[in-house]
């Protein structure tokens, strides 16, 4: 259960965003720390105002003492997509610093990044092919990010799917499954399958789900 929040009506938009981001990170299991007092003994740490050569990144995320990603905070009401480039800038700045100072990390550039106002959050997973930011409802837990980096993502896994065995499937089911997988490979995660009543939608859905679970490392399918 989330902790009771202090009222934030007395704060300016940037302060309000920071307070809400702090609360969201805390809810996701991140230990919030200031840069000058950072202590990486906790498994999942979010370091505020981490100093980089070109200026501080708002939050640097550590999993098991290794840097894994960044969070760029924006004031409430600001449109996020036009500032996506800033996340890449901070990732590159950290890469330069980490190489010089031998800072443990999960790879160059850092594999994940967020941009958030505290009410809207974009997440980018750079382990994905053709990666791009997408909206999420909350920050991910550290163990999830660690698993994503270790195993890759479902969008990477769809490139490894074996040839579809077509026996016992109708042509329309084969077309549906191939179409869904082609859509995922093309980084189009939303797709609509139209099939007539009795066409075999359930079997097609089961076959598609099985392939994602078996070969694309999907963890949960609704």
PDB file of C-alpha atoms in Angstrom:
ATOM      1  CA  UNK A   1       0.000   0.000   0.000  1.00  0.00           C
ATOM      2  CA  UNK A   2       1.298   3.459  -0.913  1.00  0.00           C
ATOM      3  CA  UNK A   3       2.246   5.818   1.868  1.00  0.00           C
ATOM      4  CA  UNK A   4       0.056   8.864   2.536  1.00  0.00           C
ATOM      5  CA  UNK A   5       1.337  11.741   0.396  1.00  0.00           C
ATOM      6  CA  UNK A   6       1.913  15.205   1.757  1.00  0.00           C
ATOM      7  CA  UNK A   7      -0.115  17.898  -0.034  1.00  0.00           C
ATOM      8  CA  UNK A   8       1.847  19.495  -2.864  1.00  0.00           C
ATOM      9  CA  UNK A   9      -0.311  22.484  -3.760  1.00  0.00           C
ATOM     10  CA  UNK A  10       2.299  24.819  -2.228  1.00  0.00           C
ATOM     11  CA  UNK A  11       5.040  23.609  -4.593  1.00  0.00           C
ATOM     12  CA  UNK A  12       6.010  24.931  -8.015  1.00  0.00           C
ATOM     13  CA  UNK A  13       5.536  22.565 -11.006  1.00  0.00           C
ATOM     14  CA  UNK A  14       9.140  21.300 -10.964  1.00  0.00           C
ATOM     15  CA  UNK A  15       9.111  20.619  -7.217  1.00  0.00           C
ATOM     16  CA  UNK A  16       5.749  18.909  -7.534  1.00  0.00           C
ATOM     17  CA  UNK A  17       7.109  16.643 -10.273  1.00  0.00           C
ATOM     18  CA  UNK A  18      10.183  15.718  -8.220  1.00  0.00           C
ATOM     19  CA  UNK A  19       8.092  14.835  -5.178  1.00  0.00           C
ATOM     20  CA  UNK A  20       5.784  12.630  -7.222  1.00  0.00           C
ATOM     21  CA  UNK A  21       8.680  10.945  -9.006  1.00  0.00           C
ATOM     22  CA  UNK A  22      10.336  10.263  -5.644  1.00  0.00           C
ATOM     23  CA  UNK A  23       7.114   8.643  -4.431  1.00  0.00           C
ATOM     24  CA  UNK A  24       6.749   6.508  -7.585  1.00  0.00           C
ATOM     25  CA  UNK A  25      10.338   5.305  -7.386  1.00  0.00           C
ATOM     26  CA  UNK A  26       9.936   4.499  -3.711  1.00  0.00           C
ATOM     27  CA  UNK A  27       6.732   2.570  -4.441  1.00  0.00           C
ATOM     28  CA  UNK A  28       8.676   0.514  -7.003  1.00  0.00           C
ATOM     29  CA  UNK A  29      11.272  -0.475  -4.412  1.00  0.00           C
ATOM     30  CA  UNK A  30      14.040   2.016  -5.209  1.00  0.00           C
ATOM     31  CA  UNK A  31      16.095   3.433  -2.332  1.00  0.00           C
ATOM     32  CA  UNK A  32      16.314   7.185  -2.909  1.00  0.00           C
ATOM     33  CA  UNK A  33      19.679   8.776  -2.155  1.00  0.00           C
ATOM     34  CA  UNK A  34      21.479  12.056  -2.766  1.00  0.00           C
ATOM     35  CA  UNK A  35      24.641  12.009  -4.854  1.00  0.00           C
ATOM     36  CA  UNK A  36      26.949  13.255  -2.072  1.00  0.00           C
ATOM     37  CA  UNK A  37      25.685  10.560   0.317  1.00  0.00           C
ATOM     38  CA  UNK A  38      25.204   7.664  -2.084  1.00  0.00           C
ATOM     39  CA  UNK A  39      25.556   4.192  -0.602  1.00  0.00           C
ATOM     40  CA  UNK A  40      25.241   1.284  -3.008  1.00  0.00           C
ATOM     41  CA  UNK A  41      24.873  -1.386  -0.345  1.00  0.00           C
ATOM     42  CA  UNK A  42      21.139  -1.561  -1.111  1.00  0.00           C
ATOM     43  CA  UNK A  43      20.198  -3.688  -4.144  1.00  0.00           C
ATOM     44  CA  UNK A  44      18.133  -1.025  -5.958  1.00  0.00           C
ATOM     45  CA  UNK A  45      19.240   2.601  -5.626  1.00  0.00           C
ATOM     46  CA  UNK A  46      18.055   5.800  -7.319  1.00  0.00           C
ATOM     47  CA  UNK A  47      20.704   8.522  -6.931  1.00  0.00           C
ATOM     48  CA  UNK A  48      19.393  12.082  -7.188  1.00  0.00           C
ATOM     49  CA  UNK A  49      21.384  14.730  -9.096  1.00  0.00           C
ATOM     50  CA  UNK A  50      24.159  12.370 -10.165  1.00  0.00           C
ATOM     51  CA  UNK A  51      26.982  14.561 -11.425  1.00  0.00           C
ATOM     52  CA  UNK A  52      28.086  14.200 -15.048  1.00  0.00           C
ATOM     53  CA  UNK A  53      30.551  16.361 -17.020  1.00  0.00           C
ATOM     54  CA  UNK A  54      27.777  18.278 -18.795  1.00  0.00           C
ATOM     55  CA  UNK A  55      25.564  18.643 -15.726  1.00  0.00           C
ATOM     56  CA  UNK A  56      23.669  16.368 -13.359  1.00  0.00           C
ATOM     57  CA  UNK A  57      21.214  13.716 -14.447  1.00  0.00           C
ATOM     58  CA  UNK A  58      18.104  13.892 -12.286  1.00  0.00           C
ATOM     59  CA  UNK A  59      18.295  10.259 -11.179  1.00  0.00           C
ATOM     60  CA  UNK A  60      20.783   7.486 -11.911  1.00  0.00           C
ATOM     61  CA  UNK A  61      19.470   3.982 -11.257  1.00  0.00           C
ATOM     62  CA  UNK A  62      21.703   1.266  -9.796  1.00  0.00           C
ATOM     63  CA  UNK A  63      20.944  -2.447  -9.596  1.00  0.00           C
ATOM     64  CA  UNK A  64      23.339  -4.511  -7.475  1.00  0.00           C
ATOM     65  CA  UNK A  65      25.984  -1.733  -7.532  1.00  0.00           C
ATOM     66  CA  UNK A  66      25.882  -1.384 -11.337  1.00  0.00           C
ATOM     67  CA  UNK A  67      24.366   1.560 -13.183  1.00  0.00           C
ATOM     68  CA  UNK A  68      21.442   0.474 -15.340  1.00  0.00           C
ATOM     69  CA  UNK A  69      19.530   3.598 -16.390  1.00  0.00           C
ATOM     70  CA  UNK A  70      18.499   7.204 -15.913  1.00  0.00           C
ATOM     71  CA  UNK A  71      15.397   9.197 -15.069  1.00  0.00           C
ATOM     72  CA  UNK A  72      14.955  12.671 -16.515  1.00  0.00           C
ATOM     73  CA  UNK A  73      12.447  14.745 -14.516  1.00  0.00           C
ATOM     74  CA  UNK A  74      10.297  17.371 -16.218  1.00  0.00           C
ATOM     75  CA  UNK A  75       7.900  19.830 -14.668  1.00  0.00           C
ATOM     76  CA  UNK A  76       4.245  18.967 -14.524  1.00  0.00           C
ATOM     77  CA  UNK A  77       2.421  19.728 -17.759  1.00  0.00           C
ATOM     78  CA  UNK A  78       5.495  19.616 -20.010  1.00  0.00           C
ATOM     79  CA  UNK A  79       5.193  17.572 -23.203  1.00  0.00           C
ATOM     80  CA  UNK A  80       7.662  14.710 -22.984  1.00  0.00           C
ATOM     81  CA  UNK A  81       8.209  13.392 -26.501  1.00  0.00           C
ATOM     82  CA  UNK A  82      10.000  16.518 -27.819  1.00  0.00           C
ATOM     83  CA  UNK A  83      12.668  16.079 -25.099  1.00  0.00           C
ATOM     84  CA  UNK A  84      13.424  12.396 -25.718  1.00  0.00           C
ATOM     85  CA  UNK A  85      16.881  13.367 -26.995  1.00  0.00           C
ATOM     86  CA  UNK A  86      17.905  14.427 -23.490  1.00  0.00           C
ATOM     87  CA  UNK A  87      17.755  10.851 -22.217  1.00  0.00           C
ATOM     88  CA  UNK A  88      20.207   9.796 -24.943  1.00  0.00           C
ATOM     89  CA  UNK A  89      22.468  12.729 -24.081  1.00  0.00           C
ATOM     90  CA  UNK A  90      22.678  11.689 -20.432  1.00  0.00           C
ATOM     91  CA  UNK A  91      23.277   8.058 -21.388  1.00  0.00           C
ATOM     92  CA  UNK A  92      26.221   9.094 -23.563  1.00  0.00           C
ATOM     93  CA  UNK A  93      27.597  11.442 -20.882  1.00  0.00           C
ATOM     94  CA  UNK A  94      27.502   8.631 -18.360  1.00  0.00           C
ATOM     95  CA  UNK A  95      29.227   6.294 -20.817  1.00  0.00           C
ATOM     96  CA  UNK A  96      32.105   8.757 -21.151  1.00  0.00           C
ATOM     97  CA  UNK A  97      32.421   9.139 -17.378  1.00  0.00           C
ATOM     98  CA  UNK A  98      32.119   5.407 -16.705  1.00  0.00           C
ATOM     99  CA  UNK A  99      34.855   4.534 -19.187  1.00  0.00           C
ATOM    100  CA  UNK A 100      37.269   7.024 -17.629  1.00  0.00           C
ATOM    101  CA  UNK A 101      36.482   6.093 -14.017  1.00  0.00           C
ATOM    102  CA  UNK A 102      35.737   2.366 -14.452  1.00  0.00           C
ATOM    103  CA  UNK A 103      32.231   2.701 -12.997  1.00  0.00           C
ATOM    104  CA  UNK A 104      30.390  -0.674 -13.005  1.00  0.00           C
ATOM    105  CA  UNK A 105      27.435  -0.639 -15.389  1.00  0.00           C
ATOM    106  CA  UNK A 106      25.144  -2.800 -17.512  1.00  0.00           C
ATOM    107  CA  UNK A 107      26.562  -1.612 -20.817  1.00  0.00           C
ATOM    108  CA  UNK A 108      27.082   1.400 -23.055  1.00  0.00           C
ATOM    109  CA  UNK A 109      24.859   3.242 -23.486  1.00  0.00           C
ATOM    110  CA  UNK A 110      22.883   2.476 -20.344  1.00  0.00           C
ATOM    111  CA  UNK A 111      20.137   0.056 -21.378  1.00  0.00           C
ATOM    112  CA  UNK A 112      17.067   1.816 -19.927  1.00  0.00           C
ATOM    113  CA  UNK A 113      15.844   5.366 -19.469  1.00  0.00           C
ATOM    114  CA  UNK A 114      12.759   7.211 -18.264  1.00  0.00           C
ATOM    115  CA  UNK A 115      11.390  10.706 -18.762  1.00  0.00           C
ATOM    116  CA  UNK A 116       8.717  11.651 -16.240  1.00  0.00           C
ATOM    117  CA  UNK A 117       6.614  14.482 -14.862  1.00  0.00           C
ATOM    118  CA  UNK A 118       5.320  12.318 -12.035  1.00  0.00           C
ATOM    119  CA  UNK A 119       1.944  12.043 -13.759  1.00  0.00           C
ATOM    120  CA  UNK A 120       3.194  10.921 -17.191  1.00  0.00           C
ATOM    121  CA  UNK A 121       6.191   8.663 -17.741  1.00  0.00           C
ATOM    122  CA  UNK A 122       7.968   7.432 -20.865  1.00  0.00           C
ATOM    123  CA  UNK A 123      10.216   4.357 -20.755  1.00  0.00           C
ATOM    124  CA  UNK A 124      12.813   3.298 -23.316  1.00  0.00           C
ATOM    125  CA  UNK A 125      14.421  -0.138 -23.377  1.00  0.00           C
ATOM    126  CA  UNK A 126      17.560   0.088 -25.494  1.00  0.00           C
ATOM    127  CA  UNK A 127      17.958  -3.694 -25.577  1.00  0.00           C
ATOM    128  CA  UNK A 128      15.080  -3.788 -28.050  1.00  0.00           C
ATOM    129  CA  UNK A 129      15.643  -3.589 -31.793  1.00  0.00           C
ATOM    130  CA  UNK A 130      14.306  -0.304 -33.178  1.00  0.00           C
ATOM    131  CA  UNK A 131      13.760   0.840 -29.611  1.00  0.00           C
ATOM    132  CA  UNK A 132      11.628   3.883 -28.897  1.00  0.00           C
ATOM    133  CA  UNK A 133      10.064   5.429 -25.776  1.00  0.00           C
ATOM    134  CA  UNK A 134       6.618   4.234 -24.769  1.00  0.00           C
ATOM    135  CA  UNK A 135       4.266   5.331 -22.035  1.00  0.00           C
ATOM    136  CA  UNK A 136       4.151   3.313 -18.799  1.00  0.00           C
ATOM    137  CA  UNK A 137       1.969   3.646 -15.718  1.00  0.00           C
ATOM    138  CA  UNK A 138       4.768   3.347 -13.139  1.00  0.00           C
ATOM    139  CA  UNK A 139       8.493   2.831 -12.767  1.00  0.00           C
ATOM    140  CA  UNK A 140       9.628  -0.778 -13.040  1.00  0.00           C
ATOM    141  CA  UNK A 141      11.120  -2.636 -10.127  1.00  0.00           C
ATOM    142  CA  UNK A 142      14.859  -3.217 -10.138  1.00  0.00           C
ATOM    143  CA  UNK A 143      14.568  -6.973 -10.474  1.00  0.00           C
ATOM    144  CA  UNK A 144      12.447  -6.550 -13.602  1.00  0.00           C
ATOM    145  CA  UNK A 145      15.006  -4.242 -15.238  1.00  0.00           C
ATOM    146  CA  UNK A 146      17.789  -6.644 -14.347  1.00  0.00           C
ATOM    147  CA  UNK A 147      15.860  -9.489 -15.977  1.00  0.00           C
ATOM    148  CA  UNK A 148      15.175  -7.415 -19.100  1.00  0.00           C
ATOM    149  CA  UNK A 149      18.862  -6.662 -19.522  1.00  0.00           C
ATOM    150  CA  UNK A 150      19.925 -10.246 -18.791  1.00  0.00           C
ATOM    151  CA  UNK A 151      17.398 -11.981 -21.021  1.00  0.00           C
ATOM    152  CA  UNK A 152      16.679  -9.318 -23.601  1.00  0.00           C
ATOM    153  CA  UNK A 153      13.108  -8.384 -24.409  1.00  0.00           C
ATOM    154  CA  UNK A 154      10.189 -10.062 -26.101  1.00  0.00           C
ATOM    155  CA  UNK A 155      10.690  -7.701 -29.042  1.00  0.00           C
ATOM    156  CA  UNK A 156      14.180  -9.106 -29.474  1.00  0.00           C
ATOM    157  CA  UNK A 157      12.902 -12.642 -29.023  1.00  0.00           C
ATOM    158  CA  UNK A 158      10.437 -12.429 -31.900  1.00  0.00           C
ATOM    159  CA  UNK A 159      13.412 -12.341 -34.270  1.00  0.00           C
ATOM    160  CA  UNK A 160      14.436 -15.754 -32.933  1.00  0.00           C
ATOM    161  CA  UNK A 161      11.089 -17.511 -33.407  1.00  0.00           C
ATOM    162  CA  UNK A 162      11.366 -20.759 -35.402  1.00  0.00           C
ATOM    163  CA  UNK A 163       9.458 -21.379 -38.607  1.00  0.00           C
ATOM    164  CA  UNK A 164       5.750 -21.836 -37.940  1.00  0.00           C
ATOM    165  CA  UNK A 165       4.598 -25.444 -38.218  1.00  0.00           C
ATOM    166  CA  UNK A 166       1.491 -25.133 -40.368  1.00  0.00           C
ATOM    167  CA  UNK A 167       0.087 -28.625 -40.054  1.00  0.00           C
ATOM    168  CA  UNK A 168      -3.263 -28.768 -38.274  1.00  0.00           C
ATOM    169  CA  UNK A 169      -3.715 -25.011 -38.756  1.00  0.00           C
ATOM    170  CA  UNK A 170      -6.111 -23.398 -41.200  1.00  0.00           C
ATOM    171  CA  UNK A 171      -4.794 -20.900 -43.712  1.00  0.00           C
ATOM    172  CA  UNK A 172      -6.503 -18.021 -41.903  1.00  0.00           C
ATOM    173  CA  UNK A 173      -4.868 -19.058 -38.610  1.00  0.00           C
ATOM    174  CA  UNK A 174      -1.449 -19.230 -40.251  1.00  0.00           C
ATOM    175  CA  UNK A 175      -1.984 -15.771 -41.778  1.00  0.00           C
ATOM    176  CA  UNK A 176      -3.051 -14.367 -38.394  1.00  0.00           C
ATOM    177  CA  UNK A 177      -0.034 -15.740 -36.495  1.00  0.00           C
ATOM    178  CA  UNK A 178       2.468 -14.698 -39.147  1.00  0.00           C
ATOM    179  CA  UNK A 179       0.867 -11.250 -39.332  1.00  0.00           C
ATOM    180  CA  UNK A 180       1.092 -10.745 -35.565  1.00  0.00           C
ATOM    181  CA  UNK A 181       4.730 -11.780 -35.466  1.00  0.00           C
ATOM    182  CA  UNK A 182       5.611  -9.595 -38.449  1.00  0.00           C
ATOM    183  CA  UNK A 183       3.934  -6.687 -36.661  1.00  0.00           C
ATOM    184  CA  UNK A 184       6.037  -7.233 -33.541  1.00  0.00           C
ATOM    185  CA  UNK A 185       9.224  -7.474 -35.582  1.00  0.00           C
ATOM    186  CA  UNK A 186       8.359  -4.181 -37.267  1.00  0.00           C
ATOM    187  CA  UNK A 187       7.977  -2.555 -33.816  1.00  0.00           C
ATOM    188  CA  UNK A 188       4.221  -2.219 -34.204  1.00  0.00           C
ATOM    189  CA  UNK A 189       3.013  -3.735 -30.910  1.00  0.00           C
ATOM    190  CA  UNK A 190      -0.667  -3.046 -31.567  1.00  0.00           C
ATOM    191  CA  UNK A 191      -2.438  -5.238 -34.097  1.00  0.00           C
ATOM    192  CA  UNK A 192      -6.005  -6.310 -34.816  1.00  0.00           C
ATOM    193  CA  UNK A 193      -6.887  -9.770 -36.149  1.00  0.00           C
ATOM    194  CA  UNK A 194     -10.271 -10.100 -37.865  1.00  0.00           C
ATOM    195  CA  UNK A 195     -11.556 -13.653 -38.309  1.00  0.00           C
ATOM    196  CA  UNK A 196     -15.018 -14.959 -39.038  1.00  0.00           C
ATOM    197  CA  UNK A 197     -17.063 -16.791 -36.432  1.00  0.00           C
ATOM    198  CA  UNK A 198     -15.775 -20.356 -36.283  1.00  0.00           C
ATOM    199  CA  UNK A 199     -12.554 -19.397 -38.011  1.00  0.00           C
ATOM    200  CA  UNK A 200     -10.382 -20.649 -35.171  1.00  0.00           C
ATOM    201  CA  UNK A 201      -9.490 -17.509 -33.211  1.00  0.00           C
ATOM    202  CA  UNK A 202      -8.875 -19.396 -29.966  1.00  0.00           C
ATOM    203  CA  UNK A 203      -6.461 -21.892 -31.529  1.00  0.00           C
ATOM    204  CA  UNK A 204      -4.609 -19.073 -33.317  1.00  0.00           C
ATOM    205  CA  UNK A 205      -4.301 -17.112 -30.067  1.00  0.00           C
ATOM    206  CA  UNK A 206      -3.053 -20.161 -28.166  1.00  0.00           C
ATOM    207  CA  UNK A 207      -0.492 -20.975 -30.838  1.00  0.00           C
ATOM    208  CA  UNK A 208       0.768 -17.388 -30.937  1.00  0.00           C
ATOM    209  CA  UNK A 209       0.960 -17.185 -27.132  1.00  0.00           C
ATOM    210  CA  UNK A 210       2.790 -20.511 -26.920  1.00  0.00           C
ATOM    211  CA  UNK A 211       5.424 -19.364 -29.414  1.00  0.00           C
ATOM    212  CA  UNK A 212       6.034 -16.149 -27.457  1.00  0.00           C
ATOM    213  CA  UNK A 213       6.291 -18.053 -24.165  1.00  0.00           C
ATOM    214  CA  UNK A 214       8.418 -20.871 -25.542  1.00  0.00           C
ATOM    215  CA  UNK A 215      10.894 -19.001 -27.726  1.00  0.00           C
ATOM    216  CA  UNK A 216      10.576 -15.223 -27.129  1.00  0.00           C
ATOM    217  CA  UNK A 217      10.982 -15.295 -23.325  1.00  0.00           C
ATOM    218  CA  UNK A 218       7.534 -13.761 -22.690  1.00  0.00           C
ATOM    219  CA  UNK A 219       6.672 -13.957 -18.985  1.00  0.00           C
ATOM    220  CA  UNK A 220       2.970 -13.117 -18.907  1.00  0.00           C
ATOM    221  CA  UNK A 221       0.334 -12.976 -21.619  1.00  0.00           C
ATOM    222  CA  UNK A 222      -3.205 -11.665 -21.080  1.00  0.00           C
TER     223      UNK A 222
END
